[in-house]
Amino acid sequence: MLDLNKNLIGIYEKALPSHYTWEEKLSAAKKAGYDYVEMSIDESDERLYRLDWSVHERKEVVDAIRKTGIRIPTMCLSGHRRYPLGSEDDRIRQRALDIMRKAIILASDLGIRVIQLAGYDVYYDKSNDHTIERFEHGLEQSIQWASQANVMLAMEVMDYEFMGSVEKIMHYVRKFQSPYFQIYPDLGNISAWGNTLSTDLASGQGHIVAIHAKDTMPGEFRRVDFGTGCVDFIEGFRQLNQMTYKGPILIEMWNDDKEDFMAIITNARKWIMDKMQQAGMTV
């Protein structure tokens, strides 16, 4: 049963074996003590295919959620790295819009409440005023679709300078003024850019709907073991506590199908919970 007296702690799908069924993934997360799993829709053909799942394939996921009691309330939609909304190639940009529309429909079908967006105007091409303009128009259309489906979009603080801080995302929150467009900060990415964690989080007061927790180093945004990087988790969690943030905390990890993944994700949860407790948060 859902515990409403604490910040829920989730685990990223890529921390779990890729060959597992959804029931096996959710069961493993439950065994490790997690409250939920975040689904990944990345730029690979395998995961983009999920956007075209049949009714039967969607039902299999919903049945796994009901059977295990572990929800999938958030989706990490990073497929726009390959197909960005700001692309100057009309075919790529149309594919980006198709991905967004289908992701919103999939989220609605599976009970996913928040889609985390990747803030790339372009990624593999060079950014310019035109790509930013096209990105903004695409984002505006995406927010309209999300509002019609009653699904929230939340921009992640990225490993890409264009959206490299909460304050930069707030520009678009103020621009679009929609309850269906909010912020999904990544404590690691904020820190890797050299931003002051507490100050940057405070700039998003009232608009933060979920948190990614991972460790990083300056210029190194992935696969940094907890406790070996530059992120001051106690500072970040203390600031969130002062802001009375009660939303979910997602542990973002890539375990690459390691055999000891259960020990890794179990220890990561305990490590993060200790930092949260030191910061005064309820766990």
PDB file of C-alpha atoms in Angstrom:
ATOM      1  CA  MET A   1       0.000   0.000   0.000  1.00  0.00           C
ATOM      2  CA  LEU A   2       1.223   3.497  -0.857  1.00  0.00           C
ATOM      3  CA  ASP A   3       2.841   5.226   2.138  1.00  0.00           C
ATOM      4  CA  LEU A   4       1.939   8.912   2.058  1.00  0.00           C
ATOM      5  CA  ASN A   5       4.048   9.776   5.095  1.00  0.00           C
ATOM      6  CA  LYS A   6       7.403   9.830   3.311  1.00  0.00           C
ATOM      7  CA  ASN A   7       9.210  10.789   0.119  1.00  0.00           C
ATOM      8  CA  LEU A   8       8.903   7.772  -2.167  1.00  0.00           C
ATOM      9  CA  ILE A   9      12.202   6.358  -3.432  1.00  0.00           C
ATOM     10  CA  GLY A  10      12.383   4.847  -6.913  1.00  0.00           C
ATOM     11  CA  ILE A  11      14.942   3.105  -9.079  1.00  0.00           C
ATOM     12  CA  TYR A  12      15.748   3.733 -12.740  1.00  0.00           C
ATOM     13  CA  GLU A  13      14.871   0.872 -15.072  1.00  0.00           C
ATOM     14  CA  LYS A  14      18.434   0.703 -16.418  1.00  0.00           C
ATOM     15  CA  ALA A  15      19.664  -0.340 -12.983  1.00  0.00           C
ATOM     16  CA  LEU A  16      17.742  -3.590 -13.520  1.00  0.00           C
ATOM     17  CA  PRO A  17      18.573  -6.453 -15.910  1.00  0.00           C
ATOM     18  CA  SER A  18      17.456  -5.566 -19.426  1.00  0.00           C
ATOM     19  CA  HIS A  19      16.355  -9.139 -20.161  1.00  0.00           C
ATOM     20  CA  TYR A  20      13.926  -9.227 -17.232  1.00  0.00           C
ATOM     21  CA  THR A  21      10.189  -9.107 -17.888  1.00  0.00           C
ATOM     22  CA  TRP A  22       8.323  -6.170 -16.369  1.00  0.00           C
ATOM     23  CA  GLU A  23       7.013  -8.388 -13.604  1.00  0.00           C
ATOM     24  CA  GLU A  24      10.585  -9.485 -12.819  1.00  0.00           C
ATOM     25  CA  LYS A  25      11.861  -5.882 -12.869  1.00  0.00           C
ATOM     26  CA  LEU A  26       9.133  -4.642 -10.551  1.00  0.00           C
ATOM     27  CA  SER A  27       9.544  -7.631  -8.243  1.00  0.00           C
ATOM     28  CA  ALA A  28      13.294  -7.016  -7.990  1.00  0.00           C
ATOM     29  CA  ALA A  29      12.722  -3.350  -7.163  1.00  0.00           C
ATOM     30  CA  LYS A  30      10.221  -4.341  -4.487  1.00  0.00           C
ATOM     31  CA  LYS A  31      12.644  -6.868  -2.985  1.00  0.00           C
ATOM     32  CA  ALA A  32      15.346  -4.173  -2.800  1.00  0.00           C
ATOM     33  CA  GLY A  33      12.939  -1.917  -0.878  1.00  0.00           C
ATOM     34  CA  TYR A  34      11.976   0.549  -3.608  1.00  0.00           C
ATOM     35  CA  ASP A  35       8.575   2.163  -3.959  1.00  0.00           C
ATOM     36  CA  TYR A  36       8.524   2.494  -7.742  1.00  0.00           C
ATOM     37  CA  VAL A  37      10.418   2.119 -11.035  1.00  0.00           C
ATOM     38  CA  GLU A  38      11.019   4.786 -13.675  1.00  0.00           C
ATOM     39  CA  MET A  39      10.590   3.563 -17.257  1.00  0.00           C
ATOM     40  CA  SER A  40      13.195   4.444 -19.880  1.00  0.00           C
ATOM     41  CA  ILE A  41      12.306   5.437 -23.439  1.00  0.00           C
ATOM     42  CA  ASP A  42      15.766   6.197 -24.798  1.00  0.00           C
ATOM     43  CA  GLU A  43      17.073   6.672 -28.336  1.00  0.00           C
ATOM     44  CA  SER A  44      17.546   2.963 -29.059  1.00  0.00           C
ATOM     45  CA  ASP A  45      15.203   1.281 -31.530  1.00  0.00           C
ATOM     46  CA  GLU A  46      14.381  -1.325 -28.878  1.00  0.00           C
ATOM     47  CA  ARG A  47      13.004   1.187 -26.398  1.00  0.00           C
ATOM     48  CA  LEU A  48      11.452   3.508 -28.990  1.00  0.00           C
ATOM     49  CA  TYR A  49       9.437   0.473 -30.116  1.00  0.00           C
ATOM     50  CA  ARG A  50       7.599   0.680 -26.792  1.00  0.00           C
ATOM     51  CA  LEU A  51       5.784   3.728 -28.107  1.00  0.00           C
ATOM     52  CA  ASP A  52       4.043   1.409 -30.586  1.00  0.00           C
ATOM     53  CA  TRP A  53       3.198  -1.361 -28.120  1.00  0.00           C
ATOM     54  CA  SER A  54      -0.016  -3.215 -28.847  1.00  0.00           C
ATOM     55  CA  VAL A  55      -2.944  -3.189 -26.425  1.00  0.00           C
ATOM     56  CA  HIS A  56      -1.809  -6.630 -25.230  1.00  0.00           C
ATOM     57  CA  GLU A  57       1.768  -5.442 -24.580  1.00  0.00           C
ATOM     58  CA  ARG A  58       0.496  -2.443 -22.626  1.00  0.00           C
ATOM     59  CA  LYS A  59      -1.798  -4.698 -20.612  1.00  0.00           C
ATOM     60  CA  GLU A  60       1.154  -6.918 -19.657  1.00  0.00           C
ATOM     61  CA  VAL A  61       2.826  -3.924 -17.987  1.00  0.00           C
ATOM     62  CA  VAL A  62      -0.368  -2.863 -16.211  1.00  0.00           C
ATOM     63  CA  ASP A  63      -0.895  -6.444 -15.001  1.00  0.00           C
ATOM     64  CA  ALA A  64       2.693  -6.537 -13.666  1.00  0.00           C
ATOM     65  CA  ILE A  65       2.060  -3.326 -11.729  1.00  0.00           C
ATOM     66  CA  ARG A  66      -1.115  -4.739 -10.205  1.00  0.00           C
ATOM     67  CA  LYS A  67       0.490  -8.072  -9.354  1.00  0.00           C
ATOM     68  CA  THR A  68       3.627  -6.658  -7.695  1.00  0.00           C
ATOM     69  CA  GLY A  69       2.153  -3.498  -6.198  1.00  0.00           C
ATOM     70  CA  ILE A  70       5.110  -1.500  -7.569  1.00  0.00           C
ATOM     71  CA  ARG A  71       4.086   1.434  -9.746  1.00  0.00           C
ATOM     72  CA  ILE A  72       5.690   3.084 -12.783  1.00  0.00           C
ATOM     73  CA  PRO A  73       4.671   6.711 -12.148  1.00  0.00           C
ATOM     74  CA  THR A  74       7.455   8.351 -14.186  1.00  0.00           C
ATOM     75  CA  MET A  75       9.013   7.967 -17.622  1.00  0.00           C
ATOM     76  CA  CYS A  76      12.484   9.134 -18.648  1.00  0.00           C
ATOM     77  CA  LEU A  77      11.992  10.160 -22.288  1.00  0.00           C
ATOM     78  CA  SER A  78      15.506  10.606 -23.659  1.00  0.00           C
ATOM     79  CA  GLY A  79      14.686   9.514 -27.212  1.00  0.00           C
ATOM     80  CA  HIS A  80      14.787  13.173 -28.214  1.00  0.00           C
ATOM     81  CA  ARG A  81      18.571  13.028 -28.059  1.00  0.00           C
ATOM     82  CA  ARG A  82      18.465  11.174 -31.394  1.00  0.00           C
ATOM     83  CA  TYR A  83      15.333  12.916 -32.671  1.00  0.00           C
ATOM     84  CA  PRO A  84      15.375  16.435 -31.183  1.00  0.00           C
ATOM     85  CA  LEU A  85      12.475  18.869 -31.298  1.00  0.00           C
ATOM     86  CA  GLY A  86      14.780  21.623 -32.551  1.00  0.00           C
ATOM     87  CA  SER A  87      16.203  19.743 -35.537  1.00  0.00           C
ATOM     88  CA  GLU A  88      16.473  21.717 -38.765  1.00  0.00           C
ATOM     89  CA  ASP A  89      15.729  18.517 -40.674  1.00  0.00           C
ATOM     90  CA  ASP A  90      11.940  18.471 -41.039  1.00  0.00           C
ATOM     91  CA  ARG A  91      11.806  14.677 -41.106  1.00  0.00           C
ATOM     92  CA  ILE A  92      13.729  14.371 -37.834  1.00  0.00           C
ATOM     93  CA  ARG A  93      11.633  17.072 -36.212  1.00  0.00           C
ATOM     94  CA  GLN A  94       8.417  15.343 -37.270  1.00  0.00           C
ATOM     95  CA  ARG A  95       9.758  12.122 -35.763  1.00  0.00           C
ATOM     96  CA  ALA A  96      10.447  14.054 -32.543  1.00  0.00           C
ATOM     97  CA  LEU A  97       6.850  15.267 -32.423  1.00  0.00           C
ATOM     98  CA  ASP A  98       5.571  11.758 -33.134  1.00  0.00           C
ATOM     99  CA  ILE A  99       7.696  10.433 -30.257  1.00  0.00           C
ATOM    100  CA  MET A 100       6.257  13.047 -27.930  1.00  0.00           C
ATOM    101  CA  ARG A 101       2.655  12.392 -28.912  1.00  0.00           C
ATOM    102  CA  LYS A 102       3.034   8.614 -28.613  1.00  0.00           C
ATOM    103  CA  ALA A 103       4.851   8.915 -25.276  1.00  0.00           C
ATOM    104  CA  ILE A 104       1.980  10.933 -23.837  1.00  0.00           C
ATOM    105  CA  ILE A 105      -0.535   8.324 -25.023  1.00  0.00           C
ATOM    106  CA  LEU A 106       1.601   5.481 -23.620  1.00  0.00           C
ATOM    107  CA  ALA A 107       1.892   7.297 -20.297  1.00  0.00           C
ATOM    108  CA  SER A 108      -1.861   7.719 -20.156  1.00  0.00           C
ATOM    109  CA  ASP A 109      -2.412   4.029 -20.901  1.00  0.00           C
ATOM    110  CA  LEU A 110       0.072   2.815 -18.253  1.00  0.00           C
ATOM    111  CA  GLY A 111      -0.834   5.257 -15.485  1.00  0.00           C
ATOM    112  CA  ILE A 112       2.435   7.189 -15.774  1.00  0.00           C
ATOM    113  CA  ARG A 113       1.919  10.650 -14.313  1.00  0.00           C
ATOM    114  CA  VAL A 114       5.153  12.458 -15.192  1.00  0.00           C
ATOM    115  CA  ILE A 115       7.231  12.352 -18.382  1.00  0.00           C
ATOM    116  CA  GLN A 116      10.739  13.644 -17.848  1.00  0.00           C
ATOM    117  CA  LEU A 117      11.874  15.564 -20.926  1.00  0.00           C
ATOM    118  CA  ALA A 118      15.420  15.788 -22.262  1.00  0.00           C
ATOM    119  CA  GLY A 119      16.208  19.466 -22.787  1.00  0.00           C
ATOM    120  CA  TYR A 120      18.031  19.234 -26.103  1.00  0.00           C
ATOM    121  CA  ASP A 121      17.177  21.669 -28.875  1.00  0.00           C
ATOM    122  CA  VAL A 122      19.647  19.508 -30.815  1.00  0.00           C
ATOM    123  CA  TYR A 123      22.307  17.122 -29.544  1.00  0.00           C
ATOM    124  CA  TYR A 124      24.365  15.695 -32.400  1.00  0.00           C
ATOM    125  CA  ASP A 125      24.138  18.916 -34.457  1.00  0.00           C
ATOM    126  CA  LYS A 126      25.164  22.476 -33.656  1.00  0.00           C
ATOM    127  CA  SER A 127      22.696  24.617 -31.718  1.00  0.00           C
ATOM    128  CA  ASN A 128      21.682  28.005 -33.112  1.00  0.00           C
ATOM    129  CA  ASP A 129      18.834  30.511 -32.860  1.00  0.00           C
ATOM    130  CA  HIS A 130      16.757  28.541 -35.372  1.00  0.00           C
ATOM    131  CA  THR A 131      17.093  25.208 -33.531  1.00  0.00           C
ATOM    132  CA  ILE A 132      16.123  26.912 -30.275  1.00  0.00           C
ATOM    133  CA  GLU A 133      13.078  28.511 -31.923  1.00  0.00           C
ATOM    134  CA  ARG A 134      11.966  25.168 -33.365  1.00  0.00           C
ATOM    135  CA  PHE A 135      12.506  23.507 -29.984  1.00  0.00           C
ATOM    136  CA  GLU A 136      10.321  26.113 -28.277  1.00  0.00           C
ATOM    137  CA  HIS A 137       7.509  25.633 -30.781  1.00  0.00           C
ATOM    138  CA  GLY A 138       7.768  21.861 -30.361  1.00  0.00           C
ATOM    139  CA  LEU A 139       7.696  22.195 -26.585  1.00  0.00           C
ATOM    140  CA  GLU A 140       4.610  24.394 -26.775  1.00  0.00           C
ATOM    141  CA  GLN A 141       2.826  21.757 -28.876  1.00  0.00           C
ATOM    142  CA  SER A 142       3.956  19.029 -26.461  1.00  0.00           C
ATOM    143  CA  ILE A 143       2.526  20.902 -23.471  1.00  0.00           C
ATOM    144  CA  GLN A 144      -0.786  21.260 -25.269  1.00  0.00           C
ATOM    145  CA  TRP A 145      -0.954  17.507 -25.935  1.00  0.00           C
ATOM    146  CA  ALA A 146       0.043  16.719 -22.346  1.00  0.00           C
ATOM    147  CA  SER A 147      -2.657  18.972 -20.933  1.00  0.00           C
ATOM    148  CA  GLN A 148      -5.272  17.291 -23.115  1.00  0.00           C
ATOM    149  CA  ALA A 149      -4.155  13.872 -21.798  1.00  0.00           C
ATOM    150  CA  ASN A 150      -3.811  15.061 -18.169  1.00  0.00           C
ATOM    151  CA  VAL A 151      -0.150  13.967 -18.156  1.00  0.00           C
ATOM    152  CA  MET A 152       2.575  16.218 -16.736  1.00  0.00           C
ATOM    153  CA  LEU A 153       5.787  17.061 -18.585  1.00  0.00           C
ATOM    154  CA  ALA A 154       8.847  17.933 -16.492  1.00  0.00           C
ATOM    155  CA  MET A 155      12.149  19.163 -17.888  1.00  0.00           C
ATOM    156  CA  GLU A 156      15.318  17.570 -16.544  1.00  0.00           C
ATOM    157  CA  VAL A 157      18.421  19.552 -15.678  1.00  0.00           C
ATOM    158  CA  MET A 158      20.626  18.104 -18.381  1.00  0.00           C
ATOM    159  CA  ASP A 159      24.180  17.097 -19.202  1.00  0.00           C
ATOM    160  CA  TYR A 160      23.832  19.806 -21.859  1.00  0.00           C
ATOM    161  CA  GLU A 161      24.367  23.475 -21.085  1.00  0.00           C
ATOM    162  CA  PHE A 162      21.152  24.653 -22.783  1.00  0.00           C
ATOM    163  CA  MET A 163      19.176  23.192 -19.846  1.00  0.00           C
ATOM    164  CA  GLY A 164      22.027  22.925 -17.365  1.00  0.00           C
ATOM    165  CA  SER A 165      20.282  24.413 -14.330  1.00  0.00           C
ATOM    166  CA  VAL A 166      16.889  24.794 -12.674  1.00  0.00           C
ATOM    167  CA  GLU A 167      17.068  28.536 -13.301  1.00  0.00           C
ATOM    168  CA  LYS A 168      17.420  27.993 -17.057  1.00  0.00           C
ATOM    169  CA  ILE A 169      14.364  25.721 -17.073  1.00  0.00           C
ATOM    170  CA  MET A 170      12.426  28.307 -15.068  1.00  0.00           C
ATOM    171  CA  HIS A 171      12.654  30.588 -18.111  1.00  0.00           C
ATOM    172  CA  TYR A 172      10.372  28.151 -19.942  1.00  0.00           C
ATOM    173  CA  VAL A 173       8.147  27.521 -16.927  1.00  0.00           C
ATOM    174  CA  ARG A 174       7.481  31.263 -16.799  1.00  0.00           C
ATOM    175  CA  LYS A 175       7.117  31.454 -20.577  1.00  0.00           C
ATOM    176  CA  PHE A 176       4.447  28.758 -20.909  1.00  0.00           C
ATOM    177  CA  GLN A 177       2.666  29.195 -17.562  1.00  0.00           C
ATOM    178  CA  SER A 178       1.168  25.691 -17.608  1.00  0.00           C
ATOM    179  CA  PRO A 179       0.524  23.335 -14.679  1.00  0.00           C
ATOM    180  CA  TYR A 180       1.405  20.543 -17.129  1.00  0.00           C
ATOM    181  CA  PHE A 181       4.995  21.749 -17.545  1.00  0.00           C
ATOM    182  CA  GLN A 182       7.268  21.627 -14.505  1.00  0.00           C
ATOM    183  CA  ILE A 183      10.842  20.784 -13.433  1.00  0.00           C
ATOM    184  CA  TYR A 184      12.622  17.491 -12.753  1.00  0.00           C
ATOM    185  CA  PRO A 185      16.037  18.439 -11.291  1.00  0.00           C
ATOM    186  CA  ASP A 186      18.996  16.082 -11.382  1.00  0.00           C
ATOM    187  CA  LEU A 187      21.207  16.723  -8.352  1.00  0.00           C
ATOM    188  CA  GLY A 188      24.213  15.285 -10.151  1.00  0.00           C
ATOM    189  CA  ASN A 189      23.847  17.345 -13.302  1.00  0.00           C
ATOM    190  CA  ILE A 190      23.311  20.562 -11.347  1.00  0.00           C
ATOM    191  CA  SER A 191      26.508  19.903  -9.413  1.00  0.00           C
ATOM    192  CA  ALA A 192      28.584  18.793 -12.413  1.00  0.00           C
ATOM    193  CA  TRP A 193      28.002  22.201 -14.026  1.00  0.00           C
ATOM    194  CA  GLY A 194      29.397  23.905 -10.921  1.00  0.00           C
ATOM    195  CA  ASN A 195      26.074  25.363  -9.786  1.00  0.00           C
ATOM    196  CA  THR A 196      25.405  25.872  -6.077  1.00  0.00           C
ATOM    197  CA  LEU A 197      22.954  23.072  -5.367  1.00  0.00           C
ATOM    198  CA  SER A 198      20.844  24.761  -2.703  1.00  0.00           C
ATOM    199  CA  THR A 199      20.579  28.049  -4.604  1.00  0.00           C
ATOM    200  CA  ASP A 200      19.635  26.434  -7.900  1.00  0.00           C
ATOM    201  CA  LEU A 201      17.012  24.168  -6.316  1.00  0.00           C
ATOM    202  CA  ALA A 202      15.523  27.166  -4.491  1.00  0.00           C
ATOM    203  CA  SER A 203      14.998  28.947  -7.813  1.00  0.00           C
ATOM    204  CA  GLY A 204      12.462  26.243  -8.751  1.00  0.00           C
ATOM    205  CA  GLN A 205      10.355  26.604  -5.602  1.00  0.00           C
ATOM    206  CA  GLY A 206       6.827  25.311  -6.236  1.00  0.00           C
ATOM    207  CA  HIS A 207       7.650  23.767  -9.626  1.00  0.00           C
ATOM    208  CA  ILE A 208       9.718  20.679  -8.751  1.00  0.00           C
ATOM    209  CA  VAL A 209       7.743  17.451  -9.225  1.00  0.00           C
ATOM    210  CA  ALA A 210      10.486  14.787  -8.979  1.00  0.00           C
ATOM    211  CA  ILE A 211      14.218  14.485  -8.263  1.00  0.00           C
ATOM    212  CA  HIS A 212      16.996  12.430  -9.864  1.00  0.00           C
ATOM    213  CA  ALA A 213      19.708  11.448  -7.400  1.00  0.00           C
ATOM    214  CA  LYS A 214      23.080  10.403  -8.804  1.00  0.00           C
ATOM    215  CA  ASP A 215      26.697  11.320  -8.185  1.00  0.00           C
ATOM    216  CA  THR A 216      28.817  13.128 -10.785  1.00  0.00           C
ATOM    217  CA  MET A 217      32.116  14.889 -11.335  1.00  0.00           C
ATOM    218  CA  PRO A 218      32.713  18.142 -13.239  1.00  0.00           C
ATOM    219  CA  GLY A 219      32.148  17.208 -16.864  1.00  0.00           C
ATOM    220  CA  GLU A 220      31.380  13.574 -15.955  1.00  0.00           C
ATOM    221  CA  PHE A 221      27.629  12.989 -15.801  1.00  0.00           C
ATOM    222  CA  ARG A 222      27.241   9.203 -15.572  1.00  0.00           C
ATOM    223  CA  ARG A 223      28.449   6.099 -13.774  1.00  0.00           C
ATOM    224  CA  VAL A 224      30.122   7.864 -10.850  1.00  0.00           C
ATOM    225  CA  ASP A 225      29.787   5.736  -7.706  1.00  0.00           C
ATOM    226  CA  PHE A 226      27.856   7.315  -4.849  1.00  0.00           C
ATOM    227  CA  GLY A 227      30.183   9.069  -2.444  1.00  0.00           C
ATOM    228  CA  THR A 228      33.061   9.430  -4.920  1.00  0.00           C
ATOM    229  CA  GLY A 229      31.796  12.479  -6.822  1.00  0.00           C
ATOM    230  CA  CYS A 230      31.199  16.167  -6.228  1.00  0.00           C
ATOM    231  CA  VAL A 231      27.511  16.132  -5.208  1.00  0.00           C
ATOM    232  CA  ASP A 232      26.736  17.389  -1.702  1.00  0.00           C
ATOM    233  CA  PHE A 233      23.609  15.282  -1.195  1.00  0.00           C
ATOM    234  CA  ILE A 234      23.024  16.495   2.355  1.00  0.00           C
ATOM    235  CA  GLU A 235      22.995  20.101   1.129  1.00  0.00           C
ATOM    236  CA  GLY A 236      20.566  19.232  -1.647  1.00  0.00           C
ATOM    237  CA  PHE A 237      18.211  17.213   0.534  1.00  0.00           C
ATOM    238  CA  ARG A 238      18.349  19.835   3.268  1.00  0.00           C
ATOM    239  CA  GLN A 239      17.306  22.494   0.764  1.00  0.00           C
ATOM    240  CA  LEU A 240      14.462  20.310  -0.522  1.00  0.00           C
ATOM    241  CA  ASN A 241      13.339  19.732   3.065  1.00  0.00           C
ATOM    242  CA  GLN A 242      13.347  23.471   3.735  1.00  0.00           C
ATOM    243  CA  MET A 243      11.187  23.878   0.627  1.00  0.00           C
ATOM    244  CA  THR A 244       8.806  21.243   2.090  1.00  0.00           C
ATOM    245  CA  TYR A 245       9.371  19.085  -0.987  1.00  0.00           C
ATOM    246  CA  LYS A 246       7.407  15.841  -0.545  1.00  0.00           C
ATOM    247  CA  GLY A 247       7.761  14.393  -4.038  1.00  0.00           C
ATOM    248  CA  PRO A 248       9.617  11.295  -5.242  1.00  0.00           C
ATOM    249  CA  ILE A 249      13.367  10.722  -5.233  1.00  0.00           C
ATOM    250  CA  LEU A 250      14.612   8.579  -8.142  1.00  0.00           C
ATOM    251  CA  ILE A 251      17.998   6.869  -7.878  1.00  0.00           C
ATOM    252  CA  GLU A 252      19.506   6.976 -11.363  1.00  0.00           C
ATOM    253  CA  MET A 253      21.963   4.149 -12.027  1.00  0.00           C
ATOM    254  CA  TRP A 254      23.239   2.090 -14.941  1.00  0.00           C
ATOM    255  CA  ASN A 255      24.185  -1.400 -13.795  1.00  0.00           C
ATOM    256  CA  ASP A 256      24.730  -2.863 -17.281  1.00  0.00           C
ATOM    257  CA  ASP A 257      23.242  -6.269 -16.382  1.00  0.00           C
ATOM    258  CA  LYS A 258      25.749  -6.898 -13.587  1.00  0.00           C
ATOM    259  CA  GLU A 259      25.120 -10.152 -11.744  1.00  0.00           C
ATOM    260  CA  ASP A 260      25.261  -8.418  -8.346  1.00  0.00           C
ATOM    261  CA  PHE A 261      22.739  -5.731  -9.336  1.00  0.00           C
ATOM    262  CA  MET A 262      20.510  -6.538  -6.328  1.00  0.00           C
ATOM    263  CA  ALA A 263      23.270  -5.747  -3.871  1.00  0.00           C
ATOM    264  CA  ILE A 264      24.149  -2.594  -5.819  1.00  0.00           C
ATOM    265  CA  ILE A 265      20.641  -1.143  -5.882  1.00  0.00           C
ATOM    266  CA  THR A 266      19.924  -2.199  -2.285  1.00  0.00           C
ATOM    267  CA  ASN A 267      23.081  -0.491  -1.019  1.00  0.00           C
ATOM    268  CA  ALA A 268      22.392   2.608  -3.124  1.00  0.00           C
ATOM    269  CA  ARG A 269      18.962   2.976  -1.552  1.00  0.00           C
ATOM    270  CA  LYS A 270      20.398   2.665   1.948  1.00  0.00           C
ATOM    271  CA  TRP A 271      23.120   5.201   1.113  1.00  0.00           C
ATOM    272  CA  ILE A 272      20.647   7.756  -0.209  1.00  0.00           C
ATOM    273  CA  MET A 273      18.244   7.216   2.688  1.00  0.00           C
ATOM    274  CA  ASP A 274      21.083   7.912   5.115  1.00  0.00           C
ATOM    275  CA  LYS A 275      21.811  11.237   3.401  1.00  0.00           C
ATOM    276  CA  MET A 276      18.106  12.115   3.428  1.00  0.00           C
ATOM    277  CA  GLN A 277      17.871  11.351   7.141  1.00  0.00           C
ATOM    278  CA  GLN A 278      20.948  13.451   7.875  1.00  0.00           C
ATOM    279  CA  ALA A 279      19.238  16.310   6.050  1.00  0.00           C
ATOM    280  CA  GLY A 280      16.094  15.902   8.159  1.00  0.00           C
ATOM    281  CA  MET A 281      13.863  14.311   5.516  1.00  0.00           C
ATOM    282  CA  THR A 282      11.319  11.604   6.390  1.00  0.00           C
ATOM    283  CA  VAL A 283      12.229   8.207   4.893  1.00  0.00           C
TER     284      VAL A 283
END
